[in-house]
């Protein structure tokens, strides 16, 4: 069941990435305002889906603010990376952020791991390396610019620390305030990014809303569903297993979207990497 939820979570996350890439490729204007609207709609999803009622505690606020800093940073820099780089390369490198959670789970939470888990993690790392760094196509080489490198590194670390914060608050508060954590995180991100966007893009606000409003709203809902499913999966499986399984599934789905939707080309080593990722998923289930 957990693996099926991870697959669903990854597919919804890919919808979000595809929508952002599509908007960025067609219009490119208003990154701060666009990502702020994404955060806003994602927050609304958590408010509406909270059937037990919102119940804040003072202790969750610092986690939410730190989460908001990480989330807003990851959002805007992912937007920039998708705008100036390859969809496949961007989304696959961002899957490395899950490794932060793997290390945290094993070192600090004493997550149970078997020999098959370690073999699966090693195979997953090999597959990620093959898929990400063995790209010889000219279009991929041109996409690796200083701006893209800076954006992807910042987004990678911000996403990684956000995943750790999410698990930390679940453990500390016995998963009592996970929705509240996400609401604070997303509210902080929405206010910060929209405020910057209104100042930076004040001359293009109507243009951005007209052309990007629907893209941003759908991306925000997709993001909310992704994070909501992530919270559920974290309760069902150790984070050190959830993370590499998610990375493997992300590789597979990103490969297919990049190949059939964005028409990006892959070499033999990258295809082998996808096959190895599939093998790693099987090992995680043994």
Short mmCIF file of C-alpha atoms in Angstrom, two decimals:
data_model
loop_
_atom_site.label_atom_id
_atom_site.label_comp_id
_atom_site.label_asym_id
_atom_site.label_seq_id
_atom_site.Cartn_x
_atom_site.Cartn_y
_atom_site.Cartn_z
CA UNK A 1 0.00 0.00 0.00
CA UNK A 2 2.78 2.41 0.94
CA UNK A 3 4.60 1.83 -2.36
CA UNK A 4 1.37 2.51 -4.29
CA UNK A 5 0.99 5.79 -2.40
CA UNK A 6 4.62 6.67 -3.21
CA UNK A 7 3.91 6.00 -6.91
CA UNK A 8 0.80 8.21 -6.75
CA UNK A 9 2.71 10.91 -4.86
CA UNK A 10 5.49 10.90 -7.45
CA UNK A 11 3.05 11.05 -10.38
CA UNK A 12 1.26 14.04 -8.85
CA UNK A 13 4.62 15.71 -8.19
CA UNK A 14 5.56 15.20 -11.84
CA UNK A 15 2.28 16.90 -12.84
CA UNK A 16 3.36 19.91 -10.78
CA UNK A 17 6.82 19.97 -12.39
CA UNK A 18 5.33 19.60 -15.88
CA UNK A 19 2.91 22.50 -15.33
CA UNK A 20 5.70 24.76 -14.05
CA UNK A 21 7.96 23.82 -16.96
CA UNK A 22 5.14 24.44 -19.47
CA UNK A 23 4.34 27.89 -18.05
CA UNK A 24 8.00 28.84 -17.79
CA UNK A 25 8.68 27.78 -21.37
CA UNK A 26 5.68 29.70 -22.76
CA UNK A 27 5.73 32.90 -20.68
CA UNK A 28 8.68 32.87 -18.22
CA UNK A 29 7.56 36.08 -16.46
CA UNK A 30 6.81 36.46 -12.75
CA UNK A 31 8.61 33.61 -11.04
CA UNK A 32 8.11 34.96 -7.51
CA UNK A 33 4.41 35.72 -7.96
CA UNK A 34 3.81 32.42 -9.75
CA UNK A 35 5.48 30.29 -7.06
CA UNK A 36 3.75 32.33 -4.36
CA UNK A 37 0.37 31.45 -5.88
CA UNK A 38 1.47 27.80 -6.01
CA UNK A 39 2.23 27.96 -2.26
CA UNK A 40 -1.12 29.67 -1.59
CA UNK A 41 -3.20 26.99 -3.33
CA UNK A 42 -1.13 24.25 -1.73
CA UNK A 43 -1.84 25.79 1.69
CA UNK A 44 -5.58 25.99 0.91
CA UNK A 45 -5.54 22.28 0.13
CA UNK A 46 -4.23 21.52 3.65
CA UNK A 47 -6.77 23.88 5.25
CA UNK A 48 -9.69 22.28 3.40
CA UNK A 49 -8.47 18.69 3.87
CA UNK A 50 -7.99 19.06 7.64
CA UNK A 51 -11.16 17.23 8.74
CA UNK A 52 -10.11 17.12 12.41
CA UNK A 53 -9.91 20.88 12.76
CA UNK A 54 -6.83 23.10 12.90
CA UNK A 55 -5.17 22.99 16.31
CA UNK A 56 -1.97 25.01 16.59
CA UNK A 57 0.57 24.79 19.38
CA UNK A 58 3.37 27.27 19.99
CA UNK A 59 6.02 24.58 19.61
CA UNK A 60 5.16 23.90 15.98
CA UNK A 61 5.61 27.53 14.86
CA UNK A 62 9.46 27.55 14.70
CA UNK A 63 9.37 24.35 12.65
CA UNK A 64 6.83 25.93 10.32
CA UNK A 65 8.84 29.13 9.86
CA UNK A 66 12.04 27.20 9.13
CA UNK A 67 10.00 25.00 6.79
CA UNK A 68 8.68 28.13 5.08
CA UNK A 69 12.19 29.43 4.47
CA UNK A 70 13.22 26.09 2.99
CA UNK A 71 10.03 25.72 0.96
CA UNK A 72 10.08 29.22 -0.55
CA UNK A 73 13.77 28.86 -1.42
CA UNK A 74 13.20 25.47 -3.05
CA UNK A 75 10.16 26.77 -4.95
CA UNK A 76 11.72 29.81 -6.58
CA UNK A 77 15.02 28.12 -7.39
CA UNK A 78 13.29 25.04 -8.81
CA UNK A 79 11.27 27.43 -11.00
CA UNK A 80 14.51 29.04 -12.19
CA UNK A 81 16.20 25.68 -12.81
CA UNK A 82 13.23 24.34 -14.80
CA UNK A 83 13.18 27.53 -16.83
CA UNK A 84 16.81 27.44 -17.94
CA UNK A 85 17.61 23.71 -17.85
CA UNK A 86 16.49 20.23 -18.83
CA UNK A 87 13.32 18.89 -17.20
CA UNK A 88 14.86 15.43 -16.75
CA UNK A 89 18.13 16.69 -15.32
CA UNK A 90 16.40 19.15 -12.97
CA UNK A 91 13.79 16.76 -11.57
CA UNK A 92 16.20 13.85 -11.25
CA UNK A 93 18.87 15.84 -9.42
CA UNK A 94 16.20 17.17 -7.07
CA UNK A 95 15.44 13.54 -6.19
CA UNK A 96 18.84 13.55 -4.46
CA UNK A 97 17.22 15.65 -1.72
CA UNK A 98 15.72 12.39 -0.47
CA UNK A 99 19.20 11.25 0.53
CA UNK A 100 19.14 13.84 3.33
CA UNK A 101 16.16 11.97 4.81
CA UNK A 102 17.84 8.58 4.38
CA UNK A 103 20.89 9.67 6.38
CA UNK A 104 18.72 11.37 9.00
CA UNK A 105 16.51 8.30 9.40
CA UNK A 106 19.40 5.84 9.77
CA UNK A 107 21.66 8.00 11.96
CA UNK A 108 19.18 9.82 14.22
CA UNK A 109 16.00 7.71 14.19
CA UNK A 110 17.61 4.26 14.10
CA UNK A 111 15.38 3.18 11.23
CA UNK A 112 15.56 -0.61 10.74
CA UNK A 113 17.54 -1.60 7.64
CA UNK A 114 18.37 -5.00 6.15
CA UNK A 115 21.14 -6.13 3.81
CA UNK A 116 18.68 -5.83 0.92
CA UNK A 117 17.97 -2.25 1.91
CA UNK A 118 21.67 -1.35 1.74
CA UNK A 119 22.03 -3.10 -1.62
CA UNK A 120 18.95 -1.26 -2.87
CA UNK A 121 20.34 2.10 -1.71
CA UNK A 122 23.66 1.42 -3.45
CA UNK A 123 21.88 0.42 -6.67
CA UNK A 124 19.68 3.52 -6.41
CA UNK A 125 22.74 5.76 -6.11
CA UNK A 126 24.32 4.05 -9.13
CA UNK A 127 21.12 4.49 -11.16
CA UNK A 128 20.82 8.16 -10.20
CA UNK A 129 24.45 8.73 -11.20
CA UNK A 130 24.00 7.04 -14.57
CA UNK A 131 20.80 8.90 -15.36
CA UNK A 132 22.01 12.32 -14.24
CA UNK A 133 25.62 12.57 -15.23
CA UNK A 134 26.01 10.40 -18.31
CA UNK A 135 24.09 12.65 -20.67
CA UNK A 136 26.01 13.33 -23.86
CA UNK A 137 23.32 15.10 -25.87
CA UNK A 138 24.14 18.63 -26.97
CA UNK A 139 20.87 20.03 -25.62
CA UNK A 140 21.63 18.69 -22.15
CA UNK A 141 25.16 20.09 -22.21
CA UNK A 142 23.84 23.54 -23.17
CA UNK A 143 21.33 23.36 -20.31
CA UNK A 144 24.10 23.06 -17.70
CA UNK A 145 24.81 26.76 -17.16
CA UNK A 146 26.17 28.58 -14.06
CA UNK A 147 22.65 29.88 -13.32
CA UNK A 148 21.15 26.40 -13.56
CA UNK A 149 23.90 24.91 -11.35
CA UNK A 150 23.42 27.55 -8.65
CA UNK A 151 19.62 27.21 -8.73
CA UNK A 152 19.64 23.42 -8.58
CA UNK A 153 22.14 23.27 -5.69
CA UNK A 154 20.15 25.74 -3.55
CA UNK A 155 16.88 23.96 -4.35
CA UNK A 156 18.46 20.57 -3.59
CA UNK A 157 19.61 21.57 -0.10
CA UNK A 158 16.41 23.48 0.69
CA UNK A 159 14.27 20.49 -0.32
CA UNK A 160 16.48 18.12 1.67
CA UNK A 161 16.27 20.16 4.87
CA UNK A 162 12.51 20.57 4.43
CA UNK A 163 12.12 16.78 4.33
CA UNK A 164 14.12 16.46 7.55
CA UNK A 165 12.06 19.20 9.28
CA UNK A 166 8.86 17.43 8.24
CA UNK A 167 9.99 14.20 9.87
CA UNK A 168 11.42 15.96 12.94
CA UNK A 169 8.13 17.61 13.82
CA UNK A 170 6.25 14.34 13.22
CA UNK A 171 8.50 12.56 15.71
CA UNK A 172 8.55 15.38 18.28
CA UNK A 173 4.77 15.96 18.32
CA UNK A 174 3.72 12.36 17.61
CA UNK A 175 2.26 13.43 14.26
CA UNK A 176 -0.38 15.59 15.98
CA UNK A 177 0.36 18.80 14.07
CA UNK A 178 1.54 17.72 10.61
CA UNK A 179 -1.22 19.62 8.79
CA UNK A 180 -0.57 22.67 10.95
CA UNK A 181 3.15 22.45 10.15
CA UNK A 182 2.39 22.44 6.42
CA UNK A 183 -0.10 25.31 6.74
CA UNK A 184 2.47 27.50 8.52
CA UNK A 185 5.20 26.47 6.07
CA UNK A 186 3.10 27.20 3.00
CA UNK A 187 1.58 30.40 4.42
CA UNK A 188 5.07 31.76 5.14
CA UNK A 189 6.17 30.82 1.63
CA UNK A 190 3.06 32.28 -0.04
CA UNK A 191 3.27 35.62 1.79
CA UNK A 192 7.04 35.97 1.21
CA UNK A 193 7.00 35.06 -2.49
CA UNK A 194 3.83 37.00 -3.37
CA UNK A 195 5.11 40.08 -1.55
CA UNK A 196 8.40 39.97 -3.45
CA UNK A 197 6.52 39.25 -6.69
CA UNK A 198 4.17 42.23 -6.26
CA UNK A 199 7.19 44.51 -5.85
CA UNK A 200 9.43 42.96 -8.49
CA UNK A 201 6.77 42.35 -11.16
CA UNK A 202 4.33 45.15 -10.36
CA UNK A 203 4.20 46.15 -14.05
CA UNK A 204 3.29 42.64 -15.22
CA UNK A 205 0.83 41.48 -12.56
CA UNK A 206 -2.20 41.28 -14.88
CA UNK A 207 -0.15 39.52 -17.57
CA UNK A 208 1.14 36.95 -15.07
CA UNK A 209 -2.31 36.33 -13.57
CA UNK A 210 -3.95 36.01 -16.98
CA UNK A 211 -1.41 33.59 -18.43
CA UNK A 212 -0.14 31.86 -15.30
CA UNK A 213 -3.08 31.84 -12.88
CA UNK A 214 -4.47 28.47 -13.96
CA UNK A 215 -0.99 26.90 -14.21
CA UNK A 216 -0.13 28.16 -10.71
CA UNK A 217 -3.44 27.04 -9.16
CA UNK A 218 -3.19 23.53 -10.60
CA UNK A 219 0.48 23.34 -9.60
CA UNK A 220 -0.44 24.40 -6.07
CA UNK A 221 -3.16 21.76 -5.75
CA UNK A 222 -0.74 19.14 -7.10
CA UNK A 223 1.87 20.29 -4.60
CA UNK A 224 -0.61 20.07 -1.74
CA UNK A 225 -1.59 16.51 -2.69
CA UNK A 226 2.11 15.58 -3.01
CA UNK A 227 3.00 16.86 0.45
CA UNK A 228 -0.14 15.36 2.00
CA UNK A 229 0.68 11.93 0.58
CA UNK A 230 4.27 12.39 1.77
CA UNK A 231 3.07 12.86 5.35
CA UNK A 232 0.93 9.71 5.14
CA UNK A 233 3.74 7.60 3.68
CA UNK A 234 6.18 8.81 6.36
CA UNK A 235 3.81 7.36 8.98
CA UNK A 236 3.61 4.00 7.17
CA UNK A 237 7.29 3.28 6.40
CA UNK A 238 10.71 4.22 7.88
CA UNK A 239 11.99 7.39 6.22
CA UNK A 240 15.26 5.66 5.25
CA UNK A 241 13.20 3.29 3.04
CA UNK A 242 10.61 5.82 1.83
CA UNK A 243 13.31 8.13 0.47
CA UNK A 244 15.21 5.75 -1.85
CA UNK A 245 11.97 4.13 -3.06
CA UNK A 246 10.65 7.61 -3.92
CA UNK A 247 13.91 8.41 -5.70
CA UNK A 248 13.67 5.27 -7.81
CA UNK A 249 10.06 5.87 -8.78
CA UNK A 250 10.89 9.52 -9.55
CA UNK A 251 13.63 8.35 -11.91
CA UNK A 252 11.26 6.06 -13.77
CA UNK A 253 8.41 8.56 -14.17
CA UNK A 254 10.71 11.49 -14.97
CA UNK A 255 12.38 9.38 -17.64
CA UNK A 256 9.02 8.65 -19.30
CA UNK A 257 7.75 12.26 -19.11
CA UNK A 258 11.02 13.65 -20.46
CA UNK A 259 11.05 11.11 -23.29
CA UNK A 260 7.43 11.34 -24.45
CA UNK A 261 6.32 14.87 -23.44
CA UNK A 262 9.44 17.04 -23.61
CA UNK A 263 11.12 14.87 -26.29
CA UNK A 264 14.45 14.84 -24.46
CA UNK A 265 16.94 12.21 -25.63
CA UNK A 266 18.71 9.58 -23.50
CA UNK A 267 21.74 7.42 -24.11
CA UNK A 268 22.25 3.72 -23.33
CA UNK A 269 23.81 4.33 -19.91
CA UNK A 270 20.79 6.35 -18.81
CA UNK A 271 18.42 3.60 -19.91
CA UNK A 272 20.53 1.11 -17.92
CA UNK A 273 20.21 3.47 -14.96
CA UNK A 274 16.41 3.29 -15.16
CA UNK A 275 16.55 -0.53 -15.25
CA UNK A 276 18.85 -0.58 -12.19
CA UNK A 277 16.42 1.74 -10.37
CA UNK A 278 13.61 -0.75 -11.05
CA UNK A 279 15.75 -3.59 -9.63
CA UNK A 280 16.45 -1.51 -6.54
CA UNK A 281 12.70 -1.07 -5.98
CA UNK A 282 12.26 -4.85 -6.00
CA UNK A 283 15.02 -5.24 -3.37
CA UNK A 284 13.29 -2.76 -1.06
CA UNK A 285 10.25 -5.05 -0.97
CA UNK A 286 12.23 -8.18 0.04
#
